[in-house]
Amino acid sequence: MECPVAATRRSALSAAAAILLFSLGCSTDKPSFTEAADANPLSTQNALDVSVSLAPEVRGAESVIAHVTVLNRSGSTVDVPESQLPSEDLETQQFVVLRDGERVSYEGPHIKRGPSTGDAIISIAPGATYSYDIELSRAYDLSRDGRYSVVFESRDSRAQTVMRSARQEVRLYGRAALATSGIANRTLSALTSQISYSRCTTTQQTDIRAALAQAETYAINSRSYMAANNLGARYTWWFGAVTTANASRVLANFTAIADAFATKPITVDCGCKKRYFAYVYPAQPYTIYVCSSFWSAPLAGTDSRGGTLIHEMSHFNVVASTDDWAYGQTAARQLVVDGKISQAIDNADSHEYFAENTPARQ
C-alpha cells in the first residue's frame, strides 16, 4: 500500500537467518527516536554486524552520504530478506535521524510490498561484506543547520528491529532547502474527482478506473460500518478492543479516505516495474505509483487492487498519515495479539484488510 508496504510479507529464512532475527531482551515496541539513537548496536554474536560512517561535517547544499557496511562474521551463510538490508534507493525508513535531539522527518516513499520470492532473499557468505552509499538528504529533512545523529535500523514484517548500527554524528552548515525523493512535485488539476494517468496504457487506465471504484466502495462501506457505532469482530480483529478514542480515530481515517477518493484529483503512475504493489510519497498527495504486483492482484478480496489503493491513500499526510508497522494479514493481526494497539490503528495494511473484510466478519 508503504505507499513505494518496510519488510517483505512472508520470508522463508534459513536457520542462520533465524539467528539474525533473534534479539535478546529487545522490546518489539518501536522505541522513541531518542531511545533508538542512544541504543546499542543490535547484532547476534555470530551473525551480521552493521555500521554507519559519515563525514564529520557537511557544508552548503552538499549531499549527506551515509556509508553503511554489513558484515557477516559468522561461519555460515546468512539469508536475509532484501528489504531488511540497506537500500540505496531509500525505499523505506531505515534510519533514525535526530537534529539536536529532535526527530527529523522522513520524506521518502511508503511501499506496499508483495509476497517474498526467492529473488528477494540475499545470501551473505561467511566473512562477506556488503557496502552501500546512501544519500540521506534525498529522503530526510536535512535543510537546517545543526548537529545530526544517524542510526541505521531495519525492521521485520512484525515491526521488530532486526539490525541496528551504532550512532554516528555529522555537523551541517549553511544548508539549502531539501528537494526530497528526486521526483518533482506534480501540479495536480484543480478539478475535483479527476483521474490523471502517467505512463499508463489504455488497458491499464481501464483497470485503474475499476480499482479506484472498488477502493471508493471499500472506503464508503468502512466509514458506514464505523459510523453505525456497533463495532464487532470486524473491528476488534484488526484494531483491538473498542475504546472511544481509538474508534473515533479509525472513523476519521476512513472518512478522510472516502472523501479523498470521491473529491480529490488523483494521479496514478504506471511506470514502476518493481515487484511491489504500489507506493506513495506521503507529502505528495494524491499521486499513487502502481507496480508489477498490482496488475496480477484481483480487483477485490485480500491484497486486491482496490485494497491496495486504500492502503496507499491512507499514507498521505493530509488523509490518515498511516505508517507501515506490519505487512500481510498474519503480521497485521499479530499487532493486536501482542497488544500493540496504537501501531495497529496506525498501520496501513490493517486499514486495507479491515476494508477488504476477507474473510468476512461482522
Tab-separated table of C-alpha atoms in Angstrom:
chain	number	residue	atom	x	y	z
A	1	MET	CA	0.000	0.000	0.000
A	2	GLU	CA	4.090	1.786	2.102
A	3	CYS	CA	2.931	3.876	-0.354
A	4	PRO	CA	6.540	2.790	-2.759
A	5	VAL	CA	4.253	-1.653	2.238
A	6	ALA	CA	9.499	-1.824	5.183
A	7	ALA	CA	9.823	-5.594	5.035
A	8	THR	CA	8.642	-8.472	2.923
A	9	ARG	CA	5.267	-10.008	3.724
A	10	ARG	CA	6.499	-13.533	4.210
A	11	SER	CA	10.103	-14.655	4.324
A	12	ALA	CA	11.274	-18.242	4.417
A	13	LEU	CA	14.597	-17.812	6.201
A	14	SER	CA	17.393	-20.257	6.793
A	15	ALA	CA	18.403	-21.262	10.302
A	16	ALA	CA	21.272	-18.811	10.144
A	17	ALA	CA	18.864	-16.022	9.293
A	18	ALA	CA	16.704	-17.037	12.206
A	19	ILE	CA	19.697	-16.396	14.440
A	20	LEU	CA	19.941	-12.944	12.922
A	21	LEU	CA	16.321	-12.127	13.739
A	22	PHE	CA	16.622	-13.115	17.384
A	23	SER	CA	17.214	-10.174	19.691
A	24	LEU	CA	17.982	-10.723	23.341
A	25	GLY	CA	15.849	-8.601	25.596
A	26	CYS	CA	14.663	-6.237	22.869
A	27	SER	CA	11.141	-4.876	23.063
A	28	THR	CA	9.007	-5.349	19.977
A	29	ASP	CA	7.533	-1.902	20.503
A	30	LYS	CA	9.044	0.820	18.386
A	31	PRO	CA	11.383	2.795	20.664
A	32	SER	CA	11.225	6.511	20.878
A	33	PHE	CA	13.600	8.196	18.465
A	34	THR	CA	15.795	9.371	21.305
A	35	GLU	CA	15.973	5.830	22.685
A	36	ALA	CA	16.799	4.412	19.271
A	37	ALA	CA	19.551	6.936	18.683
A	38	ASP	CA	21.122	6.095	22.034
A	39	ALA	CA	20.611	2.328	21.831
A	40	ASN	CA	23.430	-0.138	21.460
A	41	PRO	CA	24.078	-1.787	18.087
A	42	LEU	CA	21.891	-4.829	17.538
A	43	SER	CA	23.532	-7.956	16.186
A	44	THR	CA	23.787	-11.509	17.350
A	45	GLN	CA	27.117	-12.918	18.429
A	46	ASN	CA	27.664	-14.977	15.300
A	47	ALA	CA	25.654	-13.229	12.606
A	48	LEU	CA	25.681	-9.807	10.930
A	49	ASP	CA	27.182	-6.522	12.046
A	50	VAL	CA	26.011	-3.243	10.542
A	51	SER	CA	27.941	0.018	10.801
A	52	VAL	CA	27.461	3.577	9.545
A	53	SER	CA	30.114	6.159	8.757
A	54	LEU	CA	29.606	9.830	7.875
A	55	ALA	CA	31.774	12.809	7.076
A	56	PRO	CA	32.240	14.767	10.323
A	57	GLU	CA	30.768	17.890	8.721
A	58	VAL	CA	28.994	18.901	5.516
A	59	ARG	CA	28.790	22.496	4.276
A	60	GLY	CA	26.364	24.226	1.943
A	61	ALA	CA	23.987	22.200	-0.224
A	62	GLU	CA	26.354	19.228	-0.475
A	63	SER	CA	24.666	15.822	-0.231
A	64	VAL	CA	24.842	13.936	3.059
A	65	ILE	CA	26.074	10.427	2.329
A	66	ALA	CA	25.885	7.567	4.814
A	67	HIS	CA	28.313	4.732	4.109
A	68	VAL	CA	26.677	1.585	5.503
A	69	THR	CA	28.532	-1.719	5.817
A	70	VAL	CA	27.011	-5.110	6.593
A	71	LEU	CA	29.499	-7.808	7.615
A	72	ASN	CA	28.779	-11.499	8.089
A	73	ARG	CA	31.239	-12.533	10.763
A	74	SER	CA	29.672	-15.925	11.334
A	75	GLY	CA	30.891	-19.196	9.909
A	76	SER	CA	27.712	-19.780	7.910
A	77	THR	CA	25.891	-18.157	5.040
A	78	VAL	CA	23.126	-15.868	6.269
A	79	ASP	CA	19.971	-15.401	4.186
A	80	VAL	CA	18.336	-12.024	4.674
A	81	PRO	CA	15.215	-10.514	3.080
A	82	GLU	CA	16.445	-7.806	0.742
A	83	SER	CA	14.097	-5.274	2.344
A	84	GLN	CA	15.935	-5.612	5.668
A	85	LEU	CA	19.262	-4.627	4.109
A	86	PRO	CA	20.220	-1.018	3.377
A	87	SER	CA	18.575	0.424	0.274
A	88	GLU	CA	20.485	2.906	-1.855
A	89	ASP	CA	17.130	3.835	-3.382
A	90	LEU	CA	15.841	4.792	0.094
A	91	GLU	CA	12.790	2.620	-0.432
A	92	THR	CA	11.782	2.669	3.219
A	93	GLN	CA	12.511	4.406	6.507
A	94	GLN	CA	15.667	2.617	7.640
A	95	PHE	CA	17.389	5.394	9.558
A	96	VAL	CA	16.697	7.156	12.819
A	97	VAL	CA	17.854	10.733	12.255
A	98	LEU	CA	17.851	13.368	15.006
A	99	ARG	CA	18.759	17.056	14.753
A	100	ASP	CA	19.923	18.443	18.099
A	101	GLY	CA	17.968	15.656	19.780
A	102	GLU	CA	14.721	16.172	17.820
A	103	ARG	CA	13.261	13.778	15.279
A	104	VAL	CA	13.901	14.582	11.617
A	105	SER	CA	11.003	13.784	9.303
A	106	TYR	CA	11.249	11.007	6.730
A	107	GLU	CA	10.015	12.216	3.353
A	108	GLY	CA	10.755	9.158	1.205
A	109	PRO	CA	8.371	6.550	-0.208
A	110	HIS	CA	5.975	4.287	1.693
A	111	ILE	CA	5.687	0.966	-0.154
A	112	LYS	CA	3.166	-1.858	-0.176
A	113	ARG	CA	5.222	-4.936	-0.933
A	114	GLY	CA	4.135	-8.249	-2.349
A	115	PRO	CA	4.886	-11.743	-1.075
A	116	SER	CA	8.540	-12.632	-0.652
A	117	THR	CA	10.041	-14.581	-3.526
A	118	GLY	CA	13.373	-16.320	-3.959
A	119	ASP	CA	14.973	-13.304	-5.630
A	120	ALA	CA	14.040	-11.174	-2.590
A	121	ILE	CA	16.439	-13.130	-0.353
A	122	ILE	CA	20.096	-12.100	-0.238
A	123	SER	CA	22.614	-14.762	0.766
A	124	ILE	CA	25.644	-13.306	2.542
A	125	ALA	CA	28.619	-15.682	2.644
A	126	PRO	CA	30.819	-16.100	5.743
A	127	GLY	CA	33.184	-13.150	6.035
A	128	ALA	CA	31.487	-11.244	3.215
A	129	THR	CA	30.931	-7.505	3.411
A	130	TYR	CA	28.195	-5.584	1.644
A	131	SER	CA	28.652	-1.820	1.334
A	132	TYR	CA	26.113	0.857	0.459
A	133	ASP	CA	26.431	4.610	-0.135
A	134	ILE	CA	23.084	6.178	0.735
A	135	GLU	CA	22.230	9.833	0.135
A	136	LEU	CA	20.241	10.657	3.259
A	137	SER	CA	19.388	14.148	2.044
A	138	ARG	CA	17.110	12.638	-0.620
A	139	ALA	CA	14.621	11.339	1.945
A	140	TYR	CA	15.224	13.119	5.265
A	141	ASP	CA	14.768	16.792	6.068
A	142	LEU	CA	18.373	17.933	6.380
A	143	SER	CA	17.630	21.500	5.333
A	144	ARG	CA	18.615	23.135	8.634
A	145	ASP	CA	21.989	23.675	10.250
A	146	GLY	CA	22.744	21.640	13.345
A	147	ARG	CA	24.300	18.516	14.793
A	148	TYR	CA	22.670	15.386	13.438
A	149	SER	CA	22.871	11.826	14.755
A	150	VAL	CA	22.217	8.887	12.445
A	151	VAL	CA	21.423	5.256	13.246
A	152	PHE	CA	20.660	2.553	10.684
A	153	GLU	CA	17.729	0.478	11.921
A	154	SER	CA	15.734	-2.069	9.923
A	155	ARG	CA	12.583	-3.891	10.974
A	156	ASP	CA	10.940	-7.154	10.005
A	157	SER	CA	7.320	-7.600	8.908
A	158	ARG	CA	6.188	-7.530	12.567
A	159	ALA	CA	7.881	-4.200	13.250
A	160	GLN	CA	10.613	-5.862	15.309
A	161	THR	CA	14.081	-4.353	14.985
A	162	VAL	CA	16.431	-6.880	13.391
A	163	MET	CA	19.534	-4.789	12.688
A	164	ARG	CA	20.768	-1.574	14.267
A	165	SER	CA	24.056	0.279	13.979
A	166	ALA	CA	25.864	2.423	16.489
A	167	ARG	CA	25.079	6.142	16.373
A	168	GLN	CA	27.181	8.416	14.172
A	169	GLU	CA	27.144	12.210	14.096
A	170	VAL	CA	27.572	14.867	11.431
A	171	ARG	CA	27.512	18.668	11.665
A	172	LEU	CA	25.699	20.552	8.871
A	173	TYR	CA	26.397	24.190	7.997
A	174	GLY	CA	24.761	26.570	5.504
A	175	ARG	CA	22.063	24.183	4.367
A	176	ALA	CA	19.807	24.904	1.400
A	177	ALA	CA	16.214	23.723	1.105
A	178	LEU	CA	15.921	19.971	0.688
A	179	ALA	CA	14.472	18.540	-2.506
A	180	THR	CA	13.233	15.112	-1.492
A	181	SER	CA	12.854	11.927	-3.495
A	182	GLY	CA	14.432	13.187	-6.720
A	183	ILE	CA	10.927	13.354	-8.218
A	184	ALA	CA	9.498	16.783	-8.895
A	185	ASN	CA	6.267	17.652	-7.129
A	186	ARG	CA	3.373	17.446	-9.535
A	187	THR	CA	0.848	20.231	-10.004
A	188	LEU	CA	-2.487	18.457	-9.899
A	189	SER	CA	-5.628	19.657	-11.599
A	190	ALA	CA	-7.883	21.880	-9.537
A	191	LEU	CA	-10.875	19.934	-10.818
A	192	THR	CA	-12.273	17.541	-8.247
A	193	SER	CA	-12.901	13.860	-8.921
A	194	GLN	CA	-10.490	13.945	-11.853
A	195	ILE	CA	-8.244	10.972	-12.540
A	196	SER	CA	-4.951	11.622	-14.308
A	197	TYR	CA	-2.581	8.989	-15.658
A	198	SER	CA	1.151	8.877	-16.200
A	199	ARG	CA	2.901	6.173	-18.250
A	200	CYS	CA	-0.265	4.029	-18.343
A	201	THR	CA	-1.558	2.107	-21.361
A	202	THR	CA	-5.212	2.298	-22.361
A	203	THR	CA	-5.817	-1.135	-20.834
A	204	GLN	CA	-4.115	-0.112	-17.608
A	205	GLN	CA	-6.239	3.018	-17.405
A	206	THR	CA	-9.376	0.873	-17.643
A	207	ASP	CA	-8.097	-1.404	-14.862
A	208	ILE	CA	-7.223	1.593	-12.692
A	209	ARG	CA	-10.699	3.104	-13.034
A	210	ALA	CA	-12.192	-0.197	-11.871
A	211	ALA	CA	-9.726	-0.366	-8.948
A	212	LEU	CA	-10.496	3.207	-7.894
A	213	ALA	CA	-14.223	2.458	-7.981
A	214	GLN	CA	-13.638	-0.632	-5.823
A	215	ALA	CA	-11.473	1.358	-3.409
A	216	GLU	CA	-14.154	4.022	-3.042
A	217	THR	CA	-16.750	1.320	-2.373
A	218	TYR	CA	-14.478	-0.163	0.293
A	219	ALA	CA	-13.926	3.240	1.891
A	220	ILE	CA	-17.635	4.129	1.972
A	221	ASN	CA	-18.532	0.720	3.414
A	222	SER	CA	-15.827	1.048	6.087
A	223	ARG	CA	-16.939	4.552	7.008
A	224	SER	CA	-20.574	3.416	7.269
A	225	TYR	CA	-19.625	0.458	9.449
A	226	MET	CA	-17.656	2.684	11.804
A	227	ALA	CA	-20.327	5.400	11.908
A	228	ALA	CA	-23.030	2.875	12.885
A	229	ASN	CA	-21.174	2.510	16.196
A	230	ASN	CA	-21.992	-1.191	16.505
A	231	LEU	CA	-18.437	-2.455	16.365
A	232	GLY	CA	-17.911	-6.198	16.379
A	233	ALA	CA	-15.309	-8.761	15.350
A	234	ARG	CA	-14.503	-6.949	12.117
A	235	TYR	CA	-13.182	-4.024	14.147
A	236	THR	CA	-11.609	-5.873	17.075
A	237	TRP	CA	-9.776	-8.356	14.824
A	238	TRP	CA	-7.739	-5.599	13.198
A	239	PHE	CA	-7.786	-2.746	15.753
A	240	GLY	CA	-8.272	-4.362	19.156
A	241	ALA	CA	-10.734	-3.683	21.958
A	242	VAL	CA	-13.140	-0.843	21.331
A	243	THR	CA	-12.376	2.467	23.023
A	244	THR	CA	-13.994	5.792	22.179
A	245	ALA	CA	-10.693	7.414	21.249
A	246	ASN	CA	-9.468	4.578	19.034
A	247	ALA	CA	-12.792	4.067	17.282
A	248	SER	CA	-13.035	7.809	16.637
A	249	ARG	CA	-9.627	7.827	15.004
A	250	VAL	CA	-10.423	4.857	12.745
A	251	LEU	CA	-13.708	6.505	11.742
A	252	ALA	CA	-11.872	9.760	10.993
A	253	ASN	CA	-9.335	7.851	8.900
A	254	PHE	CA	-11.956	6.152	6.733
A	255	THR	CA	-13.954	9.370	6.440
A	256	ALA	CA	-10.843	11.092	5.078
A	257	ILE	CA	-10.024	8.162	2.781
A	258	ALA	CA	-13.554	8.094	1.352
A	259	ASP	CA	-13.500	11.857	0.838
A	260	ALA	CA	-10.169	11.650	-0.984
A	261	PHE	CA	-11.430	9.048	-3.449
A	262	ALA	CA	-14.649	10.986	-4.014
A	263	THR	CA	-13.393	14.553	-4.323
A	264	LYS	CA	-9.626	14.803	-4.796
A	265	PRO	CA	-7.676	14.897	-8.075
A	266	ILE	CA	-5.865	11.560	-8.184
A	267	THR	CA	-2.885	10.767	-10.391
A	268	VAL	CA	-1.873	7.138	-10.995
A	269	ASP	CA	1.612	6.459	-12.374
A	270	CYS	CA	2.137	3.058	-14.039
A	271	GLY	CA	5.875	3.344	-14.658
A	272	CYS	CA	7.113	1.264	-11.692
A	273	LYS	CA	8.449	-2.157	-12.735
A	274	LYS	CA	9.497	-3.417	-9.307
A	275	ARG	CA	7.785	-6.329	-7.584
A	276	TYR	CA	5.866	-4.118	-5.153
A	277	PHE	CA	2.150	-3.497	-5.275
A	278	ALA	CA	2.437	0.284	-5.086
A	279	TYR	CA	3.942	3.228	-3.240
A	280	VAL	CA	3.371	6.885	-2.465
A	281	TYR	CA	5.243	9.868	-1.107
A	282	PRO	CA	3.089	10.920	1.885
A	283	ALA	CA	3.802	14.618	1.402
A	284	GLN	CA	2.786	14.500	-2.294
A	285	PRO	CA	-0.953	13.860	-2.468
A	286	TYR	CA	-2.654	12.345	-4.412
A	287	THR	CA	-0.160	10.589	-6.689
A	288	ILE	CA	-0.052	6.789	-6.439
A	289	TYR	CA	2.642	4.721	-8.156
A	290	VAL	CA	1.450	1.216	-9.023
A	291	CYS	CA	3.969	-1.573	-9.608
A	292	SER	CA	4.087	-5.099	-11.038
A	293	SER	CA	2.277	-6.952	-8.223
A	294	PHE	CA	-0.667	-4.575	-8.544
A	295	TRP	CA	-1.504	-5.846	-12.017
A	296	SER	CA	-1.604	-9.523	-11.012
A	297	ALA	CA	-3.783	-8.859	-7.946
A	298	PRO	CA	-7.568	-9.458	-8.017
A	299	LEU	CA	-9.895	-6.480	-8.184
A	300	ALA	CA	-11.378	-7.265	-4.748
A	301	GLY	CA	-10.531	-9.528	-1.816
A	302	THR	CA	-7.324	-9.948	0.161
A	303	ASP	CA	-4.385	-7.917	-1.182
A	304	SER	CA	-6.541	-6.701	-4.040
A	305	ARG	CA	-6.154	-3.742	-6.360
A	306	GLY	CA	-8.959	-1.922	-4.588
A	307	GLY	CA	-7.458	-2.701	-1.198
A	308	THR	CA	-4.018	-1.610	-2.352
A	309	LEU	CA	-5.397	1.825	-3.198
A	310	ILE	CA	-6.984	2.039	0.275
A	311	HIS	CA	-3.566	1.237	1.769
A	312	GLU	CA	-1.796	3.860	-0.314
A	313	MET	CA	-4.402	6.588	0.112
A	314	SER	CA	-4.202	6.162	3.898
A	315	HIS	CA	-0.492	7.051	3.821
A	316	PHE	CA	-0.916	10.645	2.674
A	317	ASN	CA	-0.282	13.139	5.446
A	318	VAL	CA	-3.427	15.076	4.517
A	319	VAL	CA	-5.552	11.892	4.650
A	320	ALA	CA	-4.756	9.477	7.518
A	321	SER	CA	-0.930	9.626	7.708
A	322	THR	CA	-0.609	5.899	8.405
A	323	ASP	CA	2.685	4.050	8.641
A	324	ASP	CA	3.826	0.524	7.740
A	325	TRP	CA	4.193	-1.355	11.020
A	326	ALA	CA	3.319	-4.819	9.702
A	327	TYR	CA	2.760	-6.432	6.304
A	328	GLY	CA	0.284	-9.177	5.491
A	329	GLN	CA	-2.800	-10.391	7.346
A	330	THR	CA	-0.889	-12.552	9.822
A	331	ALA	CA	1.511	-9.814	10.892
A	332	ALA	CA	-1.210	-7.162	10.988
A	333	ARG	CA	-3.352	-9.367	13.215
A	334	GLN	CA	-0.332	-10.072	15.430
A	335	LEU	CA	-0.108	-6.382	16.310
A	336	VAL	CA	-3.437	-6.768	18.109
A	337	VAL	CA	-2.499	-10.116	19.669
A	338	ASP	CA	0.706	-8.553	21.028
A	339	GLY	CA	-1.196	-5.590	22.455
A	340	LYS	CA	0.341	-3.057	20.036
A	341	ILE	CA	-2.958	-1.300	19.531
A	342	SER	CA	-1.516	2.122	18.714
A	343	GLN	CA	0.550	0.540	15.944
A	344	ALA	CA	-2.449	-1.412	14.611
A	345	ILE	CA	-4.512	1.781	14.379
A	346	ASP	CA	-1.605	3.465	12.571
A	347	ASN	CA	-0.929	0.521	10.225
A	348	ALA	CA	-1.859	0.872	6.543
A	349	ASP	CA	-2.321	-2.862	5.955
A	350	SER	CA	-4.712	-3.053	8.933
A	351	HIS	CA	-6.902	-0.440	7.242
A	352	GLU	CA	-6.725	-2.338	3.966
A	353	TYR	CA	-7.697	-5.678	5.493
A	354	PHE	CA	-10.495	-4.094	7.514
A	355	ALA	CA	-11.822	-2.573	4.280
A	356	GLU	CA	-11.468	-5.761	2.218
A	357	ASN	CA	-13.051	-7.769	5.050
A	358	THR	CA	-11.957	-11.134	3.651
A	359	PRO	CA	-12.893	-13.468	5.252
A	360	ALA	CA	-15.991	-11.514	6.217
A	361	ARG	CA	-16.508	-10.550	9.878
A	362	GLN	CA	-19.399	-8.640	11.399
